[in-house]
Every structure is written in C-alpha cells, then in structure tokens.
Amino acid sequence: MALGLAAAAAFAMSACGGGGAGGKGGDGVNPGLPGGPGTPPSSLQGAWWGPFEIGPDRGDTRMLFLPGGDYWALYGGDTVSGFVIEGFVQGSGVSADGEFSSVNARDFFGILPGAPGRLEANYTSQSVIGVADFTDWTMAFSGAPIPATTYDFGRPADLADIVGAWPMQTTVDGIPVELTIQPDGSFSGIDSRNNVGPKCQFTGNATPRAGVNVFDVTIVFGSACTLPNQAISGIGLTSTIEGTAIREFLVAGVSGARSYGAALFGTR
C-alpha cells in the first residue's frame, strides 16, 4: 500500500492545478466533515472530483464515498457539454486514521465483466489520494471536494431535479437513449437511434436516498439490449455544470453478483 500511495501522491502533485485536484478548486464543504485541511476525519465520505491515470491514459473522475463505506468512482472526461463516463470502480471499504481500504473493488468498463481488485486511499477533509489495483493495470487518482454550489452532497435528493426527458448515452455499447422520468421516480428508456430492427428498451426507478444527495437506482434491460433481461442497481446523481445552468445526470449500477455493470450520462 505504501508504494502504491507514494506513486499516487507523485501523480497528484504533477496533475493538480493551483486550486485543487485537476485545477478545479476545493472551496466547497461537500464532505461535511470536521477538521482543517490536514485533519483526517473519522471516515471518508462525500463527493469528490479530480484526475486519474491508468498507464499513459489520463482523465477526470466523479467519486462518491457514502455513509457505511460504499463508493462509486466514475472515470472518464470533462467536456464542454458535461462529464462523459467511460467506466467506474465500485465497492465498499473501511476508514481508519485517514486511510481507506477496500478489498472488493471491481472495475466496470464497457461490456467486459467486472474486474476484481482492491482500492487504497489516504484522505483528509479536503483531499483524497489513492490507487485502485487490478491484475493488469493500476489506476491512480486524487480528488478535492466538489464545490457545494455545483453539487451539494449533504442536501436531500429531490426528484424534481430529474423529472422529465433526458438525452443520455450508455457506457455498455455507447448508444444514445432517451430517458423519461416520471414524478414518482419511475422511468423508461429507449434507444434513440433511427435504426431498423428491435430497439433496446428498459425500465427502472430512482428513489432519493436518506441523508445524502443521491438516488438509489434500479434498471431492468429489455431483451433487445446488450445486457438482455438483466437487472442492475446502483446510484444516480445530478448536478449543474460549474459556472452554467446546464444540469447533468449520472447513473451507474451493477448486477446482483457484481459480474456486470453499466452507466448512463447526459445533460439538459
């Protein structure tokens, strides 16, 4: 762990801008944790963003560390039209003395089965630096709190923020889908391409999670989808793009056995 985190720290120093990880600035209080910048809270929680590196490939992350130890680390890239998810690391872990450890991390990329590994991180109330190790690759990452003006982790999730139509894209096969969310959180989606033949359709539900600005999400894919008749469950989060009124919606979920996963992302 020490060598991996040392490499992650070196990466973070090279990748960070003046205002925080990835140059994004860490002037929010999203972790909702006591202590100064160098003080490790009792547990790693909150919403974070920053850079990641897998070999020569670099990009951006959106990371949620939830009460109880579950985490979702979405990785991809920031664009002018929103955050593009390429994959995600999911699992659960424990915190102690500024260190977070997870032995059941899984990396979900495209249609590939989830790859098992482990995730280790050091954290304070204003920074997180870590590595996720898998058999054939290592992902180094660092993060700062997402400013509460963009995404307020401590505010209760509100269905009104996501009700309506969303043009989305999936990470499983990259197809565009039209997602429609009802006032009660139920939703349906359909492949929005003008192709001939059966279209992927799916249904699901988004329920505000108690205590944090996160939705518990379930999705059941139809028979014409890349994951035919499969069900996944996970999280959804919505935020505004920094400095704009544009809202994005990010969703990620895994199958019951955590064999497969999928994510959707879009803006409006």
CSV table of C-alpha atoms in Angstrom, one decimal:
chain,number,residue,atom,x,y,z
A,1,MET,CA,0.0,0.0,0.0
A,2,ALA,CA,2.8,2.4,0.9
A,3,LEU,CA,4.5,2.2,-2.5
A,4,GLY,CA,1.2,2.5,-4.4
A,5,LEU,CA,0.1,5.6,-2.4
A,6,ALA,CA,3.5,7.1,-2.9
A,7,ALA,CA,3.1,6.8,-6.6
A,8,ALA,CA,-0.4,8.2,-6.4
A,9,ALA,CA,0.9,11.2,-4.4
A,10,ALA,CA,3.6,11.8,-7.0
A,11,PHE,CA,0.9,11.7,-9.7
A,12,ALA,CA,-1.4,14.0,-7.7
A,13,MET,CA,1.4,16.6,-7.4
A,14,SER,CA,2.0,16.6,-11.1
A,15,ALA,CA,-1.7,16.7,-12.0
A,16,CYS,CA,-3.0,19.3,-9.6
A,17,GLY,CA,-3.6,22.9,-10.5
A,18,GLY,CA,-3.4,25.8,-8.1
A,19,GLY,CA,-7.0,25.5,-6.8
A,20,GLY,CA,-7.2,21.8,-6.1
A,21,ALA,CA,-7.1,18.4,-7.8
A,22,GLY,CA,-7.1,18.9,-11.5
A,23,GLY,CA,-7.2,22.6,-11.0
A,24,LYS,CA,-10.9,22.5,-10.2
A,25,GLY,CA,-10.7,24.1,-6.8
A,26,GLY,CA,-11.8,22.6,-3.5
A,27,ASP,CA,-13.7,25.5,-2.0
A,28,GLY,CA,-16.8,23.6,-1.0
A,29,VAL,CA,-17.7,21.7,2.1
A,30,ASN,CA,-19.1,18.7,0.4
A,31,PRO,CA,-17.6,16.0,2.6
A,32,GLY,CA,-19.5,17.5,5.5
A,33,LEU,CA,-16.6,16.5,7.8
A,34,PRO,CA,-14.9,18.3,10.7
A,35,GLY,CA,-11.3,19.3,10.8
A,36,GLY,CA,-8.9,21.5,8.9
A,37,PRO,CA,-7.3,20.7,5.5
A,38,GLY,CA,-4.7,18.4,7.1
A,39,THR,CA,-7.0,16.7,9.6
A,40,PRO,CA,-8.3,13.2,8.8
A,41,PRO,CA,-12.0,12.8,9.7
A,42,SER,CA,-13.3,9.6,11.2
A,43,SER,CA,-14.5,8.3,7.8
A,44,LEU,CA,-14.1,9.0,4.1
A,45,GLN,CA,-17.4,10.4,2.9
A,46,GLY,CA,-18.6,13.0,0.3
A,47,ALA,CA,-18.4,14.0,-3.3
A,48,TRP,CA,-15.0,14.4,-4.9
A,49,TRP,CA,-13.6,15.3,-8.3
A,50,GLY,CA,-10.1,15.2,-9.7
A,51,PRO,CA,-7.7,13.5,-12.2
A,52,PHE,CA,-7.0,9.8,-12.7
A,53,GLU,CA,-4.2,8.0,-14.5
A,54,ILE,CA,-4.1,4.4,-16.0
A,55,GLY,CA,-0.7,4.0,-17.6
A,56,PRO,CA,-0.4,6.7,-20.3
A,57,ASP,CA,-4.2,7.4,-20.2
A,58,ARG,CA,-5.4,10.3,-18.1
A,59,GLY,CA,-8.8,11.7,-17.4
A,60,ASP,CA,-11.3,13.0,-14.8
A,61,THR,CA,-13.4,11.5,-12.1
A,62,ARG,CA,-16.5,11.9,-10.1
A,63,MET,CA,-16.3,10.0,-6.8
A,64,LEU,CA,-18.9,9.3,-4.2
A,65,PHE,CA,-17.9,7.8,-0.8
A,66,LEU,CA,-21.1,7.1,1.0
A,67,PRO,CA,-22.0,6.6,4.7
A,68,GLY,CA,-21.4,2.9,5.5
A,69,GLY,CA,-18.3,2.6,3.3
A,70,ASP,CA,-19.8,2.1,-0.2
A,71,TYR,CA,-18.1,4.0,-3.0
A,72,TRP,CA,-18.6,4.7,-6.7
A,73,ALA,CA,-15.7,6.2,-8.6
A,74,LEU,CA,-16.8,7.2,-12.1
A,75,TYR,CA,-14.0,7.9,-14.5
A,76,GLY,CA,-14.0,9.5,-18.0
A,77,GLY,CA,-13.5,13.1,-19.1
A,78,ASP,CA,-14.8,16.6,-18.6
A,79,THR,CA,-16.1,18.2,-21.8
A,80,VAL,CA,-17.8,21.5,-22.5
A,81,SER,CA,-21.2,19.6,-22.7
A,82,GLY,CA,-20.7,17.6,-19.4
A,83,PHE,CA,-18.9,14.7,-17.8
A,84,VAL,CA,-18.5,11.6,-20.1
A,85,ILE,CA,-18.4,8.3,-18.2
A,86,GLU,CA,-16.1,5.7,-19.7
A,87,GLY,CA,-16.3,3.3,-16.7
A,88,PHE,CA,-16.4,3.1,-13.0
A,89,VAL,CA,-14.8,1.4,-9.9
A,90,GLN,CA,-17.3,0.2,-7.3
A,91,GLY,CA,-17.0,-1.5,-3.9
A,92,SER,CA,-17.1,-1.0,-0.2
A,93,GLY,CA,-14.4,-0.4,2.4
A,94,VAL,CA,-13.5,0.8,5.8
A,95,SER,CA,-11.9,4.0,7.1
A,96,ALA,CA,-9.4,4.4,10.0
A,97,ASP,CA,-6.9,7.2,10.9
A,98,GLY,CA,-7.0,8.9,7.5
A,99,GLU,CA,-6.8,5.7,5.5
A,100,PHE,CA,-9.5,4.0,3.4
A,101,SER,CA,-9.1,0.3,2.4
A,102,SER,CA,-11.3,-1.8,0.1
A,103,VAL,CA,-10.6,-5.4,-0.8
A,104,ASN,CA,-13.6,-5.9,-3.1
A,105,ALA,CA,-13.1,-3.2,-5.7
A,106,ARG,CA,-14.4,-4.0,-9.2
A,107,ASP,CA,-13.7,-2.1,-12.4
A,108,PHE,CA,-16.6,-2.0,-14.9
A,109,PHE,CA,-15.7,-0.9,-18.4
A,110,GLY,CA,-17.9,-1.4,-21.4
A,111,ILE,CA,-19.4,-4.9,-21.7
A,112,LEU,CA,-16.5,-6.6,-20.0
A,113,PRO,CA,-17.1,-8.5,-16.8
A,114,GLY,CA,-16.2,-6.6,-13.6
A,115,ALA,CA,-12.5,-7.0,-12.9
A,116,PRO,CA,-11.7,-7.7,-9.2
A,117,GLY,CA,-9.1,-5.7,-7.3
A,118,ARG,CA,-8.5,-3.5,-4.3
A,119,LEU,CA,-8.6,0.2,-3.6
A,120,GLU,CA,-6.5,2.1,-1.0
A,121,ALA,CA,-6.6,5.8,-0.3
A,122,ASN,CA,-5.3,8.4,2.2
A,123,TYR,CA,-7.7,11.3,3.0
A,124,THR,CA,-8.3,14.5,4.9
A,125,SER,CA,-11.3,16.7,5.0
A,126,GLN,CA,-10.1,18.4,1.8
A,127,SER,CA,-8.2,15.8,-0.2
A,128,VAL,CA,-8.2,12.2,-1.2
A,129,ILE,CA,-5.2,10.4,-2.9
A,130,GLY,CA,-5.3,6.7,-3.8
A,131,VAL,CA,-4.8,3.8,-6.1
A,132,ALA,CA,-7.1,1.0,-7.4
A,133,ASP,CA,-5.0,-2.1,-8.2
A,134,PHE,CA,-6.2,-4.8,-10.7
A,135,THR,CA,-4.4,-7.7,-12.2
A,136,ASP,CA,-3.2,-6.0,-15.4
A,137,TRP,CA,-3.5,-2.3,-14.5
A,138,THR,CA,-3.4,0.3,-11.8
A,139,MET,CA,-5.5,3.5,-11.6
A,140,ALA,CA,-4.0,6.3,-9.6
A,141,PHE,CA,-6.4,9.1,-8.6
A,142,SER,CA,-6.7,12.2,-6.5
A,143,GLY,CA,-9.6,14.4,-5.6
A,144,ALA,CA,-10.9,17.5,-3.9
A,145,PRO,CA,-14.4,18.2,-2.7
A,146,ILE,CA,-16.9,19.2,-5.4
A,147,PRO,CA,-18.0,22.7,-4.5
A,148,ALA,CA,-21.4,22.7,-2.9
A,149,THR,CA,-22.5,25.4,-5.4
A,150,THR,CA,-22.3,22.7,-8.1
A,151,TYR,CA,-23.3,19.6,-6.2
A,152,ASP,CA,-24.4,19.7,-2.5
A,153,PHE,CA,-23.7,16.2,-1.1
A,154,GLY,CA,-25.5,17.0,2.1
A,155,ARG,CA,-28.7,18.3,0.6
A,156,PRO,CA,-31.6,15.7,0.4
A,157,ALA,CA,-32.0,14.4,-3.2
A,158,ASP,CA,-35.1,16.0,-4.9
A,159,LEU,CA,-36.9,14.1,-7.7
A,160,ALA,CA,-38.0,17.5,-9.1
A,161,ASP,CA,-34.3,17.9,-10.3
A,162,ILE,CA,-34.5,14.9,-12.6
A,163,VAL,CA,-38.2,14.6,-13.7
A,164,GLY,CA,-38.7,14.8,-17.4
A,165,ALA,CA,-36.8,13.9,-20.6
A,166,TRP,CA,-33.1,13.3,-20.7
A,167,PRO,CA,-30.9,12.6,-23.7
A,168,MET,CA,-28.5,10.0,-22.4
A,169,GLN,CA,-25.7,7.7,-23.5
A,170,THR,CA,-24.7,4.3,-22.2
A,171,THR,CA,-21.2,3.0,-21.4
A,172,VAL,CA,-22.1,-0.6,-22.3
A,173,ASP,CA,-22.2,0.0,-26.1
A,174,GLY,CA,-22.2,3.8,-26.4
A,175,ILE,CA,-25.7,4.0,-27.8
A,176,PRO,CA,-27.8,7.1,-27.3
A,177,VAL,CA,-31.0,6.6,-25.3
A,178,GLU,CA,-34.0,8.8,-24.5
A,179,LEU,CA,-34.8,8.6,-20.8
A,180,THR,CA,-38.1,9.8,-19.4
A,181,ILE,CA,-38.5,10.1,-15.6
A,182,GLN,CA,-42.0,10.4,-14.0
A,183,PRO,CA,-42.8,12.5,-10.9
A,184,ASP,CA,-42.8,9.3,-8.7
A,185,GLY,CA,-39.2,8.4,-9.9
A,186,SER,CA,-40.2,5.6,-12.2
A,187,PHE,CA,-38.6,5.8,-15.7
A,188,SER,CA,-38.3,4.3,-19.1
A,189,GLY,CA,-35.7,4.5,-21.7
A,190,ILE,CA,-35.3,3.6,-25.4
A,191,ASP,CA,-32.6,3.5,-28.0
A,192,SER,CA,-33.0,6.9,-29.8
A,193,ARG,CA,-31.1,5.9,-33.0
A,194,ASN,CA,-33.1,5.8,-36.2
A,195,ASN,CA,-32.0,2.2,-36.9
A,196,VAL,CA,-34.2,-0.6,-38.3
A,197,GLY,CA,-34.9,-3.5,-36.1
A,198,PRO,CA,-35.6,-4.1,-32.4
A,199,LYS,CA,-34.6,-1.3,-30.1
A,200,CYS,CA,-33.2,-1.6,-26.7
A,201,GLN,CA,-35.8,-0.6,-24.1
A,202,PHE,CA,-35.5,-0.6,-20.3
A,203,THR,CA,-37.4,0.5,-17.2
A,204,GLY,CA,-36.4,1.5,-13.7
A,205,ASN,CA,-36.9,3.6,-10.7
A,206,ALA,CA,-35.0,6.3,-8.9
A,207,THR,CA,-35.6,6.8,-5.1
A,208,PRO,CA,-34.0,9.6,-3.0
A,209,ARG,CA,-31.5,8.1,-0.5
A,210,ALA,CA,-32.0,9.3,3.1
A,211,GLY,CA,-29.5,11.8,4.3
A,212,VAL,CA,-27.5,12.5,1.1
A,213,ASN,CA,-28.0,14.0,-2.3
A,214,VAL,CA,-28.0,10.6,-4.1
A,215,PHE,CA,-30.7,8.5,-5.8
A,216,ASP,CA,-30.9,4.7,-5.4
A,217,VAL,CA,-31.5,3.5,-8.9
A,218,THR,CA,-32.6,0.2,-10.4
A,219,ILE,CA,-32.8,-0.6,-14.1
A,220,VAL,CA,-34.1,-3.7,-15.9
A,221,PHE,CA,-33.0,-4.0,-19.5
A,222,GLY,CA,-35.2,-5.5,-22.2
A,223,SER,CA,-34.5,-8.5,-24.5
A,224,ALA,CA,-33.0,-6.3,-27.3
A,225,CYS,CA,-30.4,-4.7,-25.1
A,226,THR,CA,-26.7,-5.6,-24.8
A,227,LEU,CA,-27.4,-6.9,-21.3
A,228,PRO,CA,-30.7,-8.7,-22.2
A,229,ASN,CA,-33.2,-9.1,-19.4
A,230,GLN,CA,-30.5,-8.2,-16.9
A,231,ALA,CA,-31.2,-6.0,-13.8
A,232,ILE,CA,-28.7,-3.6,-12.2
A,233,SER,CA,-28.9,-1.5,-9.1
A,234,GLY,CA,-26.8,1.5,-8.0
A,235,ILE,CA,-26.7,5.2,-7.7
A,236,GLY,CA,-27.7,8.4,-9.6
A,237,LEU,CA,-26.6,11.9,-9.0
A,238,THR,CA,-27.4,15.2,-10.6
A,239,SER,CA,-25.6,18.5,-10.6
A,240,THR,CA,-25.1,21.6,-12.5
A,241,ILE,CA,-22.0,22.1,-14.7
A,242,GLU,CA,-19.7,24.5,-13.0
A,243,GLY,CA,-20.4,28.1,-14.0
A,244,THR,CA,-23.5,27.2,-16.0
A,245,ALA,CA,-27.2,26.4,-15.6
A,246,ILE,CA,-26.8,23.1,-17.5
A,247,ARG,CA,-27.7,20.1,-15.4
A,248,GLU,CA,-26.2,16.7,-15.8
A,249,PHE,CA,-27.4,13.3,-14.6
A,250,LEU,CA,-25.0,10.4,-14.0
A,251,VAL,CA,-26.2,6.9,-13.2
A,252,ALA,CA,-24.2,3.7,-12.5
A,253,GLY,CA,-25.3,0.3,-11.4
A,254,VAL,CA,-24.1,-3.3,-11.1
A,255,SER,CA,-25.8,-6.7,-11.3
A,256,GLY,CA,-26.6,-8.6,-8.1
A,257,ALA,CA,-23.4,-10.7,-8.3
A,258,ARG,CA,-21.4,-7.7,-9.4
A,259,SER,CA,-20.5,-9.5,-12.6
A,260,TYR,CA,-21.6,-6.8,-15.0
A,261,GLY,CA,-22.2,-3.1,-14.7
A,262,ALA,CA,-23.5,-0.2,-16.8
A,263,ALA,CA,-23.6,3.6,-16.6
A,264,LEU,CA,-25.6,6.3,-18.3
A,265,PHE,CA,-24.8,10.0,-18.6
A,266,GLY,CA,-26.4,13.1,-20.1
A,267,THR,CA,-27.2,16.7,-19.8
A,268,ARG,CA,-30.1,19.1,-20.4
